[in-house]
PDB file of N, CA and C in Angstrom:
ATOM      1  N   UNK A 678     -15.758  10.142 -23.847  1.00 64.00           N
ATOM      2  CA  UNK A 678     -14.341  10.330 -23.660  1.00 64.00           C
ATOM      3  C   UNK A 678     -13.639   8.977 -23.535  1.00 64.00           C
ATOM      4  N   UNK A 679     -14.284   7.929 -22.734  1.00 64.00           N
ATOM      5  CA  UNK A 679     -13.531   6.719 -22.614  1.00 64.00           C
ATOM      6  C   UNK A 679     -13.570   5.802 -23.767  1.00 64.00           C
ATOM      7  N   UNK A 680     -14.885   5.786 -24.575  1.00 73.00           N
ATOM      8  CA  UNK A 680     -15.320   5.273 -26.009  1.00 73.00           C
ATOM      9  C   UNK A 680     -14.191   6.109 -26.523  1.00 73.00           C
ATOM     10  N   UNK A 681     -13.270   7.134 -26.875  1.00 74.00           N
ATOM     11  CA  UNK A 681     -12.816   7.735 -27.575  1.00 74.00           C
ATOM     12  C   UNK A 681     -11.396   7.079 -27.712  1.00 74.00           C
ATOM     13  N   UNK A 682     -10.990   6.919 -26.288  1.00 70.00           N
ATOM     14  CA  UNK A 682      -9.726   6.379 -25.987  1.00 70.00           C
ATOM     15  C   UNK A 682      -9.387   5.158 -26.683  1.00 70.00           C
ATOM     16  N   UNK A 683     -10.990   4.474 -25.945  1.00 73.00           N
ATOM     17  CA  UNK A 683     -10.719   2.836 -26.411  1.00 73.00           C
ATOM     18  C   UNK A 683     -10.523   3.061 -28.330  1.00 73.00           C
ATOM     19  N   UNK A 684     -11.200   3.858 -28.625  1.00 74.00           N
ATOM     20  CA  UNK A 684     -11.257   3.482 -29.939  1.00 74.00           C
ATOM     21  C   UNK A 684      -9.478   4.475 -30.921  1.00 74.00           C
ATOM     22  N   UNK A 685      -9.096   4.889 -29.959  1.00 75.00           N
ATOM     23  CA  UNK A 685      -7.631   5.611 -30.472  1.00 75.00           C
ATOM     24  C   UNK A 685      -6.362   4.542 -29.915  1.00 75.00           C
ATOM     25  N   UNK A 686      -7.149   3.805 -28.949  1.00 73.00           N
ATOM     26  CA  UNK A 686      -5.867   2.703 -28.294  1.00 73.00           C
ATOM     27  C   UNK A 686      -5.817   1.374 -29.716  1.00 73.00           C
ATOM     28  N   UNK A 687      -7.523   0.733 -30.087  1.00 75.00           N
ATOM     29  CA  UNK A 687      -7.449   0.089 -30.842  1.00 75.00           C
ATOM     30  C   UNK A 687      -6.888   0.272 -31.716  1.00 75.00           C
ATOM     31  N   UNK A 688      -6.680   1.841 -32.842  1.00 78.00           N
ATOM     32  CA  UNK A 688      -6.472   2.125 -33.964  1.00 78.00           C
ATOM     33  C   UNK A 688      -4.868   2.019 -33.966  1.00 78.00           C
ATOM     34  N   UNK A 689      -4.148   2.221 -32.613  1.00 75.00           N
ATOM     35  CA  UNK A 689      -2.368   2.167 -32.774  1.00 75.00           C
ATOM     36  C   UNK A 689      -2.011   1.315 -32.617  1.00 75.00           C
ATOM     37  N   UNK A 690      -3.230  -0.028 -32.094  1.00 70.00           N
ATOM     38  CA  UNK A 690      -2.261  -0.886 -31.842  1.00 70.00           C
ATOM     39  C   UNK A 690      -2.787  -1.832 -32.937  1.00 70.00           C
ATOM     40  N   UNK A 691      -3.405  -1.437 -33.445  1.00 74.00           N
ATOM     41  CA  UNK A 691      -4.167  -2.199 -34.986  1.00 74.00           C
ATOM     42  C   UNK A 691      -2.839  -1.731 -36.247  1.00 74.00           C
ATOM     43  N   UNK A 692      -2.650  -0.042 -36.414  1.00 73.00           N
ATOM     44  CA  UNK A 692      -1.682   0.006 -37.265  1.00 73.00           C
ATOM     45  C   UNK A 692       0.012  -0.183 -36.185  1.00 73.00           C
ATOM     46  N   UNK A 693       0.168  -0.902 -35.311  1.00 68.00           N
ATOM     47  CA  UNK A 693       1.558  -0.888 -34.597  1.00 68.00           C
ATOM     48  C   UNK A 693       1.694  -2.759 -35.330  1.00 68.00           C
ATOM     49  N   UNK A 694       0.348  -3.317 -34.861  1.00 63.00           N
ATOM     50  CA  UNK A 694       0.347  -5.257 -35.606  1.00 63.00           C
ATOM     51  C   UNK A 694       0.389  -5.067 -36.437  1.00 63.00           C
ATOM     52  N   UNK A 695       0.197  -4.278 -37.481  1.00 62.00           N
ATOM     53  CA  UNK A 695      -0.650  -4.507 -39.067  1.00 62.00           C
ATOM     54  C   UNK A 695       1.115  -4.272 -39.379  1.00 62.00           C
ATOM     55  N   UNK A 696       1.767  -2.897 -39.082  1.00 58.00           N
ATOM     56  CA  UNK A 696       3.342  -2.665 -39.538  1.00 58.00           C
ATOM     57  C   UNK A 696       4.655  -3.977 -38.906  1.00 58.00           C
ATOM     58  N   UNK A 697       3.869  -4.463 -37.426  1.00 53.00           N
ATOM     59  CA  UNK A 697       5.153  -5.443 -37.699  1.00 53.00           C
ATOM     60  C   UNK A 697       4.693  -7.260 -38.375  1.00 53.00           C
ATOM     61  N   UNK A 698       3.725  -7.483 -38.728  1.00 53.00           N
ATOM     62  CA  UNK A 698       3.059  -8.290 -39.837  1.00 53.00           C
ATOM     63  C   UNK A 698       3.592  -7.842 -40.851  1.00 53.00           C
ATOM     64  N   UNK A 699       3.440  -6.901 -41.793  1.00 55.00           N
ATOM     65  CA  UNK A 699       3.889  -6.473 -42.832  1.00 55.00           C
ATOM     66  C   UNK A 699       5.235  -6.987 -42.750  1.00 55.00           C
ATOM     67  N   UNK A 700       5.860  -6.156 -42.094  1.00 53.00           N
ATOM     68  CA  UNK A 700       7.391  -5.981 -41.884  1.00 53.00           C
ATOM     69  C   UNK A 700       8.172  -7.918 -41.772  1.00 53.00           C
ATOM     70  N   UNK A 701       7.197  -8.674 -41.096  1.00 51.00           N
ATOM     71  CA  UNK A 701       7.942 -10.079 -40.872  1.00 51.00           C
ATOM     72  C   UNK A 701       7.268 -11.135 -41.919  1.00 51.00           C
ATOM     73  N   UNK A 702       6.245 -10.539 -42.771  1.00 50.00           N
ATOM     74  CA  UNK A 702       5.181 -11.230 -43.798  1.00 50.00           C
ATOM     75  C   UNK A 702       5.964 -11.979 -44.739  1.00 50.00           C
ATOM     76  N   UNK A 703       7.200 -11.929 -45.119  1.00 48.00           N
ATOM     77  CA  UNK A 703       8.033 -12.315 -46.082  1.00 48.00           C
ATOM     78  C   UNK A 703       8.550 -14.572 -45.229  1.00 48.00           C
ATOM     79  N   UNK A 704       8.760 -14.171 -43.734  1.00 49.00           N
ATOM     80  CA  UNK A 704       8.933 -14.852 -42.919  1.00 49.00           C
ATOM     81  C   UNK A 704       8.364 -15.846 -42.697  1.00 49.00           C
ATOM     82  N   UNK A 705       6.794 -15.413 -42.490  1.00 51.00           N
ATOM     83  CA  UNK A 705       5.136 -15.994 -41.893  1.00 51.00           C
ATOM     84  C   UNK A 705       4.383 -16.278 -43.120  1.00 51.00           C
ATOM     85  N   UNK A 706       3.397 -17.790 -42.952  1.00 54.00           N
ATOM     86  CA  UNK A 706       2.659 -18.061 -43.553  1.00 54.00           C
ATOM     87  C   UNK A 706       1.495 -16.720 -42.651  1.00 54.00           C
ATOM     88  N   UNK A 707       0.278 -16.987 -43.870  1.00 54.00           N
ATOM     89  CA  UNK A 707      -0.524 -16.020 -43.447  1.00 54.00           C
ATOM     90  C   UNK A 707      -1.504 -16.739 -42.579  1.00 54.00           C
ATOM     91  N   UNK A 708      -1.421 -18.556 -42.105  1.00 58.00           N
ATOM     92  CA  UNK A 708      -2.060 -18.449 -40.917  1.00 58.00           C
ATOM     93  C   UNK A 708      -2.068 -18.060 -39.888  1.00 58.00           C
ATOM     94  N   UNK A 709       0.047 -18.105 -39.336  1.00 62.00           N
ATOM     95  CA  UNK A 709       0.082 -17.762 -38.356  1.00 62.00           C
ATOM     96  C   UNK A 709       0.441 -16.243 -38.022  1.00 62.00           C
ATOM     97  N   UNK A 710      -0.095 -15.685 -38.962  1.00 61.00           N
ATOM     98  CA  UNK A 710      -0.184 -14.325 -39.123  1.00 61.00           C
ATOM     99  C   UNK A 710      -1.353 -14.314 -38.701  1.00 61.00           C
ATOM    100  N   UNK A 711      -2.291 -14.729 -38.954  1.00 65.00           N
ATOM    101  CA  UNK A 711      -3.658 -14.298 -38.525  1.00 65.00           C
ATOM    102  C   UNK A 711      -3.866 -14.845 -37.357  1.00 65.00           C
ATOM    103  N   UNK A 712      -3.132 -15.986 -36.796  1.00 68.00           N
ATOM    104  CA  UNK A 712      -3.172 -16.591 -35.327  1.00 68.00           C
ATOM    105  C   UNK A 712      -2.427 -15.320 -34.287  1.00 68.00           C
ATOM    106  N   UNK A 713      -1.465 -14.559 -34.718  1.00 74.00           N
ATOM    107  CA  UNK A 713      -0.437 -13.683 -34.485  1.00 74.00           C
ATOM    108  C   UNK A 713      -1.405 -12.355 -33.692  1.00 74.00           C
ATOM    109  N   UNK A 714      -2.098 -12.161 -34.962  1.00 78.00           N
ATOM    110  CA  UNK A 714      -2.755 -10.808 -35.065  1.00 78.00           C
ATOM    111  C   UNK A 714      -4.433 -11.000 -33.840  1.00 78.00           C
ATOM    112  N   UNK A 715      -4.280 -12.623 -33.798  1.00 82.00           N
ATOM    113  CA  UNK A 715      -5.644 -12.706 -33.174  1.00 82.00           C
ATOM    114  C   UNK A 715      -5.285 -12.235 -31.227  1.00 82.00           C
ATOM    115  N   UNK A 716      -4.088 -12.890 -31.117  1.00 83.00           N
ATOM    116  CA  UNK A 716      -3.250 -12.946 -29.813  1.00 83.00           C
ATOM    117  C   UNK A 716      -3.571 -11.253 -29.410  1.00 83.00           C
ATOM    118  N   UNK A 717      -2.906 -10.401 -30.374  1.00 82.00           N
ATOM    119  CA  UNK A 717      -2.623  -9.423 -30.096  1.00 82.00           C
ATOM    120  C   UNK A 717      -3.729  -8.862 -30.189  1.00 82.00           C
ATOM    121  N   UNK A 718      -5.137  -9.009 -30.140  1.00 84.00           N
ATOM    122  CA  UNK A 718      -5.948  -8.227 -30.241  1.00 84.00           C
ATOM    123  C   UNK A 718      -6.649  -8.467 -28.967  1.00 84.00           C
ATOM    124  N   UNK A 719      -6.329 -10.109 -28.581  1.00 87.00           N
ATOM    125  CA  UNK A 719      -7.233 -10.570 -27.048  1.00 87.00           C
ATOM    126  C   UNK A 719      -5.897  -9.681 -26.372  1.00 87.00           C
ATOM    127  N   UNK A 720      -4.947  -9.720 -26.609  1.00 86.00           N
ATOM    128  CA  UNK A 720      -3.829  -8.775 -26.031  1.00 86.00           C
ATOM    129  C   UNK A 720      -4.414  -7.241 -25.700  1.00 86.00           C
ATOM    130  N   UNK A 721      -4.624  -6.665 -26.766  1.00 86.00           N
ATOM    131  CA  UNK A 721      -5.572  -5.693 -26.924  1.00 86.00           C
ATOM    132  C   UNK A 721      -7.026  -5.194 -26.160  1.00 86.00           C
ATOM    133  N   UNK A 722      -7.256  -6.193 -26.388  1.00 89.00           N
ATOM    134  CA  UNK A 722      -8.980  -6.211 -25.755  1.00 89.00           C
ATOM    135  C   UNK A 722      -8.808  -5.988 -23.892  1.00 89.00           C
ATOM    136  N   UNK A 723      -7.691  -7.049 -23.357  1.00 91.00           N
ATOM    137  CA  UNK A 723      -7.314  -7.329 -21.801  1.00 91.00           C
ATOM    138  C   UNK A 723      -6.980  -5.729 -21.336  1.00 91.00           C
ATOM    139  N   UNK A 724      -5.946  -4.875 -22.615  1.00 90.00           N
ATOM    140  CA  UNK A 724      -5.149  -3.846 -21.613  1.00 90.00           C
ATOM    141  C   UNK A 724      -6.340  -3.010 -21.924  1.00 90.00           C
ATOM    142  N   UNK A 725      -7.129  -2.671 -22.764  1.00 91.00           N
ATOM    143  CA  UNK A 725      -8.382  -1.694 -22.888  1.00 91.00           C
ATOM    144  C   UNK A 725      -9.360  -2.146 -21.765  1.00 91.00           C
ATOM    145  N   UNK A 726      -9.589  -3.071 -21.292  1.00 92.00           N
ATOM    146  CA  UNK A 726     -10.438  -3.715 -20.379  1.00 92.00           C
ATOM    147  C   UNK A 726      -9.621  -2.988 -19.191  1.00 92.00           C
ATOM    148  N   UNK A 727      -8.444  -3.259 -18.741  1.00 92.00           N
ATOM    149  CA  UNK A 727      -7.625  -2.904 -17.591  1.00 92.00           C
ATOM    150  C   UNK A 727      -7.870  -1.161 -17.395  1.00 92.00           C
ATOM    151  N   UNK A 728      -7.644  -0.519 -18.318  1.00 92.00           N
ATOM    152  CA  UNK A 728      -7.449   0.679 -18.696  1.00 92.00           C
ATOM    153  C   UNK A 728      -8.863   1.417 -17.938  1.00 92.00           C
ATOM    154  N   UNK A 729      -9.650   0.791 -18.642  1.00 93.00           N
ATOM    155  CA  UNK A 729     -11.529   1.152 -18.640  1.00 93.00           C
ATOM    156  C   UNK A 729     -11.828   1.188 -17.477  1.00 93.00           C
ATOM    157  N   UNK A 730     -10.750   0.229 -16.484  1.00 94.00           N
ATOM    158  CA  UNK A 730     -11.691  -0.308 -15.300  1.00 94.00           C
ATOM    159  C   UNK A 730     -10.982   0.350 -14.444  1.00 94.00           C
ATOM    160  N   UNK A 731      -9.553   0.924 -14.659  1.00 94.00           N
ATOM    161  CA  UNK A 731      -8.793   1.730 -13.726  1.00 94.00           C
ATOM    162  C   UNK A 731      -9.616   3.310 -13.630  1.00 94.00           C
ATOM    163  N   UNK A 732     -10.099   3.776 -14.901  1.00 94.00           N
ATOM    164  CA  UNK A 732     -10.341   4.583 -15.192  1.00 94.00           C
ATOM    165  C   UNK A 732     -11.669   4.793 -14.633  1.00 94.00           C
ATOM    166  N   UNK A 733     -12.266   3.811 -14.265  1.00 95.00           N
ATOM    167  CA  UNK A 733     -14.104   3.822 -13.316  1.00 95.00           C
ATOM    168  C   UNK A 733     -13.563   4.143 -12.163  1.00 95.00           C
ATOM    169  N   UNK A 734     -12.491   3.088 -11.663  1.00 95.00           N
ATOM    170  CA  UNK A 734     -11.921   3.374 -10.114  1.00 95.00           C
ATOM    171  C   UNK A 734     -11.832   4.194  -9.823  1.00 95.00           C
ATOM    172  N   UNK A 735     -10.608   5.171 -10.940  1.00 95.00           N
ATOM    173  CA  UNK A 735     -10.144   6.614 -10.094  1.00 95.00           C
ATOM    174  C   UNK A 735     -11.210   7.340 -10.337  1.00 95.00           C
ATOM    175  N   UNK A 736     -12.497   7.695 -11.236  1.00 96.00           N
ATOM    176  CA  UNK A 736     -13.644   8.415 -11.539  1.00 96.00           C
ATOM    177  C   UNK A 736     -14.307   8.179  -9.952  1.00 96.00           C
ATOM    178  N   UNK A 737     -14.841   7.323  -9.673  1.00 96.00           N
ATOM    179  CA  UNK A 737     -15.834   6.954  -8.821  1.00 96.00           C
ATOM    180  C   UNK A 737     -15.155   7.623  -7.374  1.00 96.00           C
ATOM    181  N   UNK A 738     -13.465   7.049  -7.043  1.00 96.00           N
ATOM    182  CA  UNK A 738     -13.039   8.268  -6.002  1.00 96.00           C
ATOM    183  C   UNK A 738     -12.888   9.386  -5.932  1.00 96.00           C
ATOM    184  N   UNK A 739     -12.984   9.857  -7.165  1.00 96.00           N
ATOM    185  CA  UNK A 739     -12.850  11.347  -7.129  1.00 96.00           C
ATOM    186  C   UNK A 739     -14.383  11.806  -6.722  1.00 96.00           C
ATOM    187  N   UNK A 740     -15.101  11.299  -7.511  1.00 97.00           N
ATOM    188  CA  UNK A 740     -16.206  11.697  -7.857  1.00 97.00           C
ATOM    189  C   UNK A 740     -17.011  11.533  -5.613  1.00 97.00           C
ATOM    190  N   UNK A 741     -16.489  10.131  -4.862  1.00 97.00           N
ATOM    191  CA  UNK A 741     -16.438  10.555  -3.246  1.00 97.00           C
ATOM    192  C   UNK A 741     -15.713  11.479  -3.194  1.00 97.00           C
ATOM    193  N   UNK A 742     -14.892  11.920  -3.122  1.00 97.00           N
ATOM    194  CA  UNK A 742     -14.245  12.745  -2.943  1.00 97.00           C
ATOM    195  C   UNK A 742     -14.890  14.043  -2.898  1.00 97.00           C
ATOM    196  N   UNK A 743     -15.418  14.112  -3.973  1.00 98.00           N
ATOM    197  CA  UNK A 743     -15.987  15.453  -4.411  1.00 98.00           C
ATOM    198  C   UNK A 743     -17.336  15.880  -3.426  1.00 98.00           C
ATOM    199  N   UNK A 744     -18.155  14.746  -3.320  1.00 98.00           N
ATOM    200  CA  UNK A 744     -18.840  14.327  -2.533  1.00 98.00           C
ATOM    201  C   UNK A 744     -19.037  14.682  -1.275  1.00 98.00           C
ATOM    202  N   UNK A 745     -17.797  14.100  -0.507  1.00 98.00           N
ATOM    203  CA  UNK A 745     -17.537  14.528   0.724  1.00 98.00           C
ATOM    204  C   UNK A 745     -17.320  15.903   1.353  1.00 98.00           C
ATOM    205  N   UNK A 746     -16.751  16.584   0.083  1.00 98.00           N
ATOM    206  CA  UNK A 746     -15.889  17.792   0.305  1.00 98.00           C
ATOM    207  C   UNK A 746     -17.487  18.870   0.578  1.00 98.00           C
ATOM    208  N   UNK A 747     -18.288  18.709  -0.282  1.00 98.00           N
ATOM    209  CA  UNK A 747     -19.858  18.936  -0.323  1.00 98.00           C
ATOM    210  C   UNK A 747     -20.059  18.909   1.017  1.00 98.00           C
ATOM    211  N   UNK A 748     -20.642  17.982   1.421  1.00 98.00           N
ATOM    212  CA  UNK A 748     -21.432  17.428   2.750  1.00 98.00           C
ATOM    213  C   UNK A 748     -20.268  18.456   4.028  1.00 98.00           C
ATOM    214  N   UNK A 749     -18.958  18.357   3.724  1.00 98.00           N
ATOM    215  CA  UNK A 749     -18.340  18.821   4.950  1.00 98.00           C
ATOM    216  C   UNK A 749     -18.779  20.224   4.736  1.00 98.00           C
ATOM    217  N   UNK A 750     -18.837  20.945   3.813  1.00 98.00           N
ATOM    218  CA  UNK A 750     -18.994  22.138   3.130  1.00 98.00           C
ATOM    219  C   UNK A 750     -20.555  22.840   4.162  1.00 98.00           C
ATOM    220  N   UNK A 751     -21.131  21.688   3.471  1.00 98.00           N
ATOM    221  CA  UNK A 751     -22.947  21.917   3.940  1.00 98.00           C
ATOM    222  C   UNK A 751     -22.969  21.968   5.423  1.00 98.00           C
ATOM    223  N   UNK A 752     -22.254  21.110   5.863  1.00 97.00           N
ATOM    224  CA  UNK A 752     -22.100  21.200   7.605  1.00 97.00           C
ATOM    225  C   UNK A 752     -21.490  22.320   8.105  1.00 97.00           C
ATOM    226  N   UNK A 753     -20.781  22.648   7.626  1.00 97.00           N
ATOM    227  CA  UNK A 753     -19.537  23.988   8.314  1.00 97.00           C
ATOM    228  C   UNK A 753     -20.521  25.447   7.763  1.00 97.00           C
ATOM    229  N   UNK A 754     -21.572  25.611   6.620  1.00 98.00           N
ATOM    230  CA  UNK A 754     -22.172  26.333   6.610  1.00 98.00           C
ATOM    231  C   UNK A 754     -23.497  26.166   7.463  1.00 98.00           C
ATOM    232  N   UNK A 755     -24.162  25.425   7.965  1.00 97.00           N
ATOM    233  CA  UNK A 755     -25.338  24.997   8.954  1.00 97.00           C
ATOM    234  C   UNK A 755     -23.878  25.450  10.489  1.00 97.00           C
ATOM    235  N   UNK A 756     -23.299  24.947  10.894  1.00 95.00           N
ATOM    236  CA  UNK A 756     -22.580  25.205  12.066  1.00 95.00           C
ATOM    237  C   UNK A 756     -22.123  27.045  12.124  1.00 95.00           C
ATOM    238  N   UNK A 757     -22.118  27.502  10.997  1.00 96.00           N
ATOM    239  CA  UNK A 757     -21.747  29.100  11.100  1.00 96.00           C
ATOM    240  C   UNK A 757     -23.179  29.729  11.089  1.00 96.00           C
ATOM    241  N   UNK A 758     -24.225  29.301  10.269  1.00 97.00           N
ATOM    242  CA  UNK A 758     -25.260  29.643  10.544  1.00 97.00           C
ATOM    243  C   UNK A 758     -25.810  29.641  12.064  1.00 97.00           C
ATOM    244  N   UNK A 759     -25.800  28.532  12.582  1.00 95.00           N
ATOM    245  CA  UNK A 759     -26.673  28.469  14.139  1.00 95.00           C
ATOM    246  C   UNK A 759     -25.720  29.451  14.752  1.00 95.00           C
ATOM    247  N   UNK A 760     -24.095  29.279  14.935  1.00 94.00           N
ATOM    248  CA  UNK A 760     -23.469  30.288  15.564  1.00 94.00           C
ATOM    249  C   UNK A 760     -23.755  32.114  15.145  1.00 94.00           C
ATOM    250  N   UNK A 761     -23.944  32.345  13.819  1.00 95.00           N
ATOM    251  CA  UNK A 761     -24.333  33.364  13.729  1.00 95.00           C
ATOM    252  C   UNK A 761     -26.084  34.213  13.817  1.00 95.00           C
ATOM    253  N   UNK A 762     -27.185  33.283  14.684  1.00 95.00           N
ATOM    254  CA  UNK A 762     -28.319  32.523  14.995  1.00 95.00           C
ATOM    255  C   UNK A 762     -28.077  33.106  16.494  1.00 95.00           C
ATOM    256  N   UNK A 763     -27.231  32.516  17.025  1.00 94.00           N
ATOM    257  CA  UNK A 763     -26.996  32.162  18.454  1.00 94.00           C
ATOM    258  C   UNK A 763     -26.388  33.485  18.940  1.00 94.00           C
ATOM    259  N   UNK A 764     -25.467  34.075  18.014  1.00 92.00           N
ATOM    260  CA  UNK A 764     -24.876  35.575  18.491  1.00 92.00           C
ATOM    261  C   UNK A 764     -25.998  36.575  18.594  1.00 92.00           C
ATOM    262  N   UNK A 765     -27.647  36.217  17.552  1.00 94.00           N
ATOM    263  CA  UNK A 765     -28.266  37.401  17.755  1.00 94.00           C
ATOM    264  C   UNK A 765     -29.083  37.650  18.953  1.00 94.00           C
ATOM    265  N   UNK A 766     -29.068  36.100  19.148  1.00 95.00           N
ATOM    266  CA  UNK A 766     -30.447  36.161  20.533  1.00 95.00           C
ATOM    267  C   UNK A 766     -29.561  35.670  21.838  1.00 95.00           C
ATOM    268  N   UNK A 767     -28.255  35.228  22.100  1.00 92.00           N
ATOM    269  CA  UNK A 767     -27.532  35.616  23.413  1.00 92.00           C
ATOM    270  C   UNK A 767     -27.756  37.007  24.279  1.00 92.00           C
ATOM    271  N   UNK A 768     -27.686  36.413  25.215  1.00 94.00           N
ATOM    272  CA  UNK A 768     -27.759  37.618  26.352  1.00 94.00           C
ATOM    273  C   UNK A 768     -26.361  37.832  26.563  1.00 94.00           C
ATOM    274  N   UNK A 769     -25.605  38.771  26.813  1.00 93.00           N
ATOM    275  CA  UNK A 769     -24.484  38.869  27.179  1.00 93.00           C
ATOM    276  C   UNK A 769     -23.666  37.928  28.328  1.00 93.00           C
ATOM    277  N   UNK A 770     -24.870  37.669  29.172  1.00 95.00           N
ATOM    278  CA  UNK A 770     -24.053  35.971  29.883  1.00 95.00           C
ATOM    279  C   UNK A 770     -24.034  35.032  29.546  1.00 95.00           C
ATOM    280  N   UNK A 771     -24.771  34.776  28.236  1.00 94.00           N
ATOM    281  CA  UNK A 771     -24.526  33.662  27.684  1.00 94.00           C
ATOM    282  C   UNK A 771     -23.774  33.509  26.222  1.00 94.00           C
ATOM    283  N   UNK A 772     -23.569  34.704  25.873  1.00 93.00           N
ATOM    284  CA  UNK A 772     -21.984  34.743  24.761  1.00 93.00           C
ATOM    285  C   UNK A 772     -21.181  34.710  26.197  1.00 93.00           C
ATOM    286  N   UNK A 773     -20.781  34.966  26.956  1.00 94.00           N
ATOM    287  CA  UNK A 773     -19.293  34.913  28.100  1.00 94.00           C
ATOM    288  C   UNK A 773     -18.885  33.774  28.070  1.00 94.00           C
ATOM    289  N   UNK A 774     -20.458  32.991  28.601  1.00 94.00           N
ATOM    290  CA  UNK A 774     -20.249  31.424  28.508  1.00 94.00           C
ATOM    291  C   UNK A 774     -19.624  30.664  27.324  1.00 94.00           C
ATOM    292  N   UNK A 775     -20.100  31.056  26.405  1.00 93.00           N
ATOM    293  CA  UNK A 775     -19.746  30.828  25.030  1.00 93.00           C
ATOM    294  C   UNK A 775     -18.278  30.560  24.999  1.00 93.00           C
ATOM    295  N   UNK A 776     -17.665  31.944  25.279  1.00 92.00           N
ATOM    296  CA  UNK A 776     -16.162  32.075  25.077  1.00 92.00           C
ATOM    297  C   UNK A 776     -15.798  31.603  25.739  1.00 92.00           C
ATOM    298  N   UNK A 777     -15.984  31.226  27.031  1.00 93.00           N
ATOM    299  CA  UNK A 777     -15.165  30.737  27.866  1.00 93.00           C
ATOM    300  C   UNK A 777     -15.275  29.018  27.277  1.00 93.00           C
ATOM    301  N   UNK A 778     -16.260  28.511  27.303  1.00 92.00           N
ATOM    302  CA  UNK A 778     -16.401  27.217  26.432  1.00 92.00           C
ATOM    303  C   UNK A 778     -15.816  26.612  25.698  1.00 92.00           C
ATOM    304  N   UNK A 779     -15.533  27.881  24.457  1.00 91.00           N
ATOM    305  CA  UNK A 779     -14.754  27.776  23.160  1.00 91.00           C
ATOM    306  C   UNK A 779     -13.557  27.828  23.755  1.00 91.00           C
ATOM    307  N   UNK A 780     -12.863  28.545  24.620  1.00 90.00           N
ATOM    308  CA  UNK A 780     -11.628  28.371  24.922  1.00 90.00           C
ATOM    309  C   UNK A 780     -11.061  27.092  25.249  1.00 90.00           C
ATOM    310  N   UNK A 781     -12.156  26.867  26.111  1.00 90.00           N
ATOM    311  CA  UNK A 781     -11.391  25.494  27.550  1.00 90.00           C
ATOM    312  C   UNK A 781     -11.648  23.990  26.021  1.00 90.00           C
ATOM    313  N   UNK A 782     -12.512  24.355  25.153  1.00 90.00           N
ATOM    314  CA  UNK A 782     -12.736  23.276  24.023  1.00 90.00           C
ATOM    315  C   UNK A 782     -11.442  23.315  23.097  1.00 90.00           C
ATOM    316  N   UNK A 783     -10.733  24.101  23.100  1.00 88.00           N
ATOM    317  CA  UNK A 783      -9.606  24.343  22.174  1.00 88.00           C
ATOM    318  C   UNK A 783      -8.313  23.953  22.632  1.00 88.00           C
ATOM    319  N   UNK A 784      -8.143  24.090  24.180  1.00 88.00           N
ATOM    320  CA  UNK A 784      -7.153  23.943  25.018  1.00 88.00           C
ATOM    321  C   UNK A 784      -7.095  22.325  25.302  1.00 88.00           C
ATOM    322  N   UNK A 785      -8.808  21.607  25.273  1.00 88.00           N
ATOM    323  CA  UNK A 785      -8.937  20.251  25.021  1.00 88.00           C
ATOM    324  C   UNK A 785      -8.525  19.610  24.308  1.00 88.00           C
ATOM    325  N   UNK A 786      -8.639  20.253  23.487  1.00 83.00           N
ATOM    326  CA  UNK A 786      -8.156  19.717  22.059  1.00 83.00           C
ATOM    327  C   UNK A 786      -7.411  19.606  21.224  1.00 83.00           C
ATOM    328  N   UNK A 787      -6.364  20.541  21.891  1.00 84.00           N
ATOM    329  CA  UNK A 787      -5.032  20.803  21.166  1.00 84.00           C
ATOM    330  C   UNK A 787      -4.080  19.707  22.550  1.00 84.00           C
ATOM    331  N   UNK A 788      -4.811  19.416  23.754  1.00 75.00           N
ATOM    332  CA  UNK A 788      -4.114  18.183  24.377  1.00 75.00           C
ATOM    333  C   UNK A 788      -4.539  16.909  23.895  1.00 75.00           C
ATOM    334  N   UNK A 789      -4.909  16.255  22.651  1.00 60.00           N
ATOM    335  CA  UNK A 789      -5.007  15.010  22.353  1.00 60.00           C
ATOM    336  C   UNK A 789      -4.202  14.900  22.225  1.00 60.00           C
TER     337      UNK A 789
END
């Protein structure tokens, strides 16, 4: 996909030089036409380079991103598991405890 780009960015900006060369060729010897066309290709080469490398950046955060969202995922299913673990083998005084726990932890916590 990124080989694809680079090679559709080269091709417009190959026929965008090639049409305004043409277009000023009457003007220009054909060295500094070819000095012209060389500019614009290290021109070329820099914003495909820029492009490529923005394009790793935002890949690679998404790609944490994606990552993370996983791992929090995997945890919150291990944490419902032990709780649903813990509901089968409680004794009824020790789910009370539970709730009362979970409460006074929520009431904590909504005072940060």
């Amino acid at each position: 996909m990124i080989t694809n780009l680079q090679v559709q960015l080269s091709t417009y900006w190959t026929q965008t030089t090639a049409g305004a060369i043409n277009s000023n060729s009457t003007t220009m010897t054909t060295s500094s036409a070819a000095v012209n066309t060389s500019r614009i290709h290290d021109a070329v080469d820099r914003l495909e380079k820029a492009i490529l490398k923005y394009i790793q950046h935002r890949t690679q955060h998404v790609k944490n991103m994606a990552e993370d969202k996983i791992r929090l995922a995997q945890v919150q299913a291990e944490e419902y598991k032990a709780l649903e673990d813990f509901k089968q083998i409680a004794t009824p005084n020790q789910w009370n405890i539970h709730l009362m726990l979970k409460s006074k932890m929520k009431q904590w916590n909504t005072k940060k």
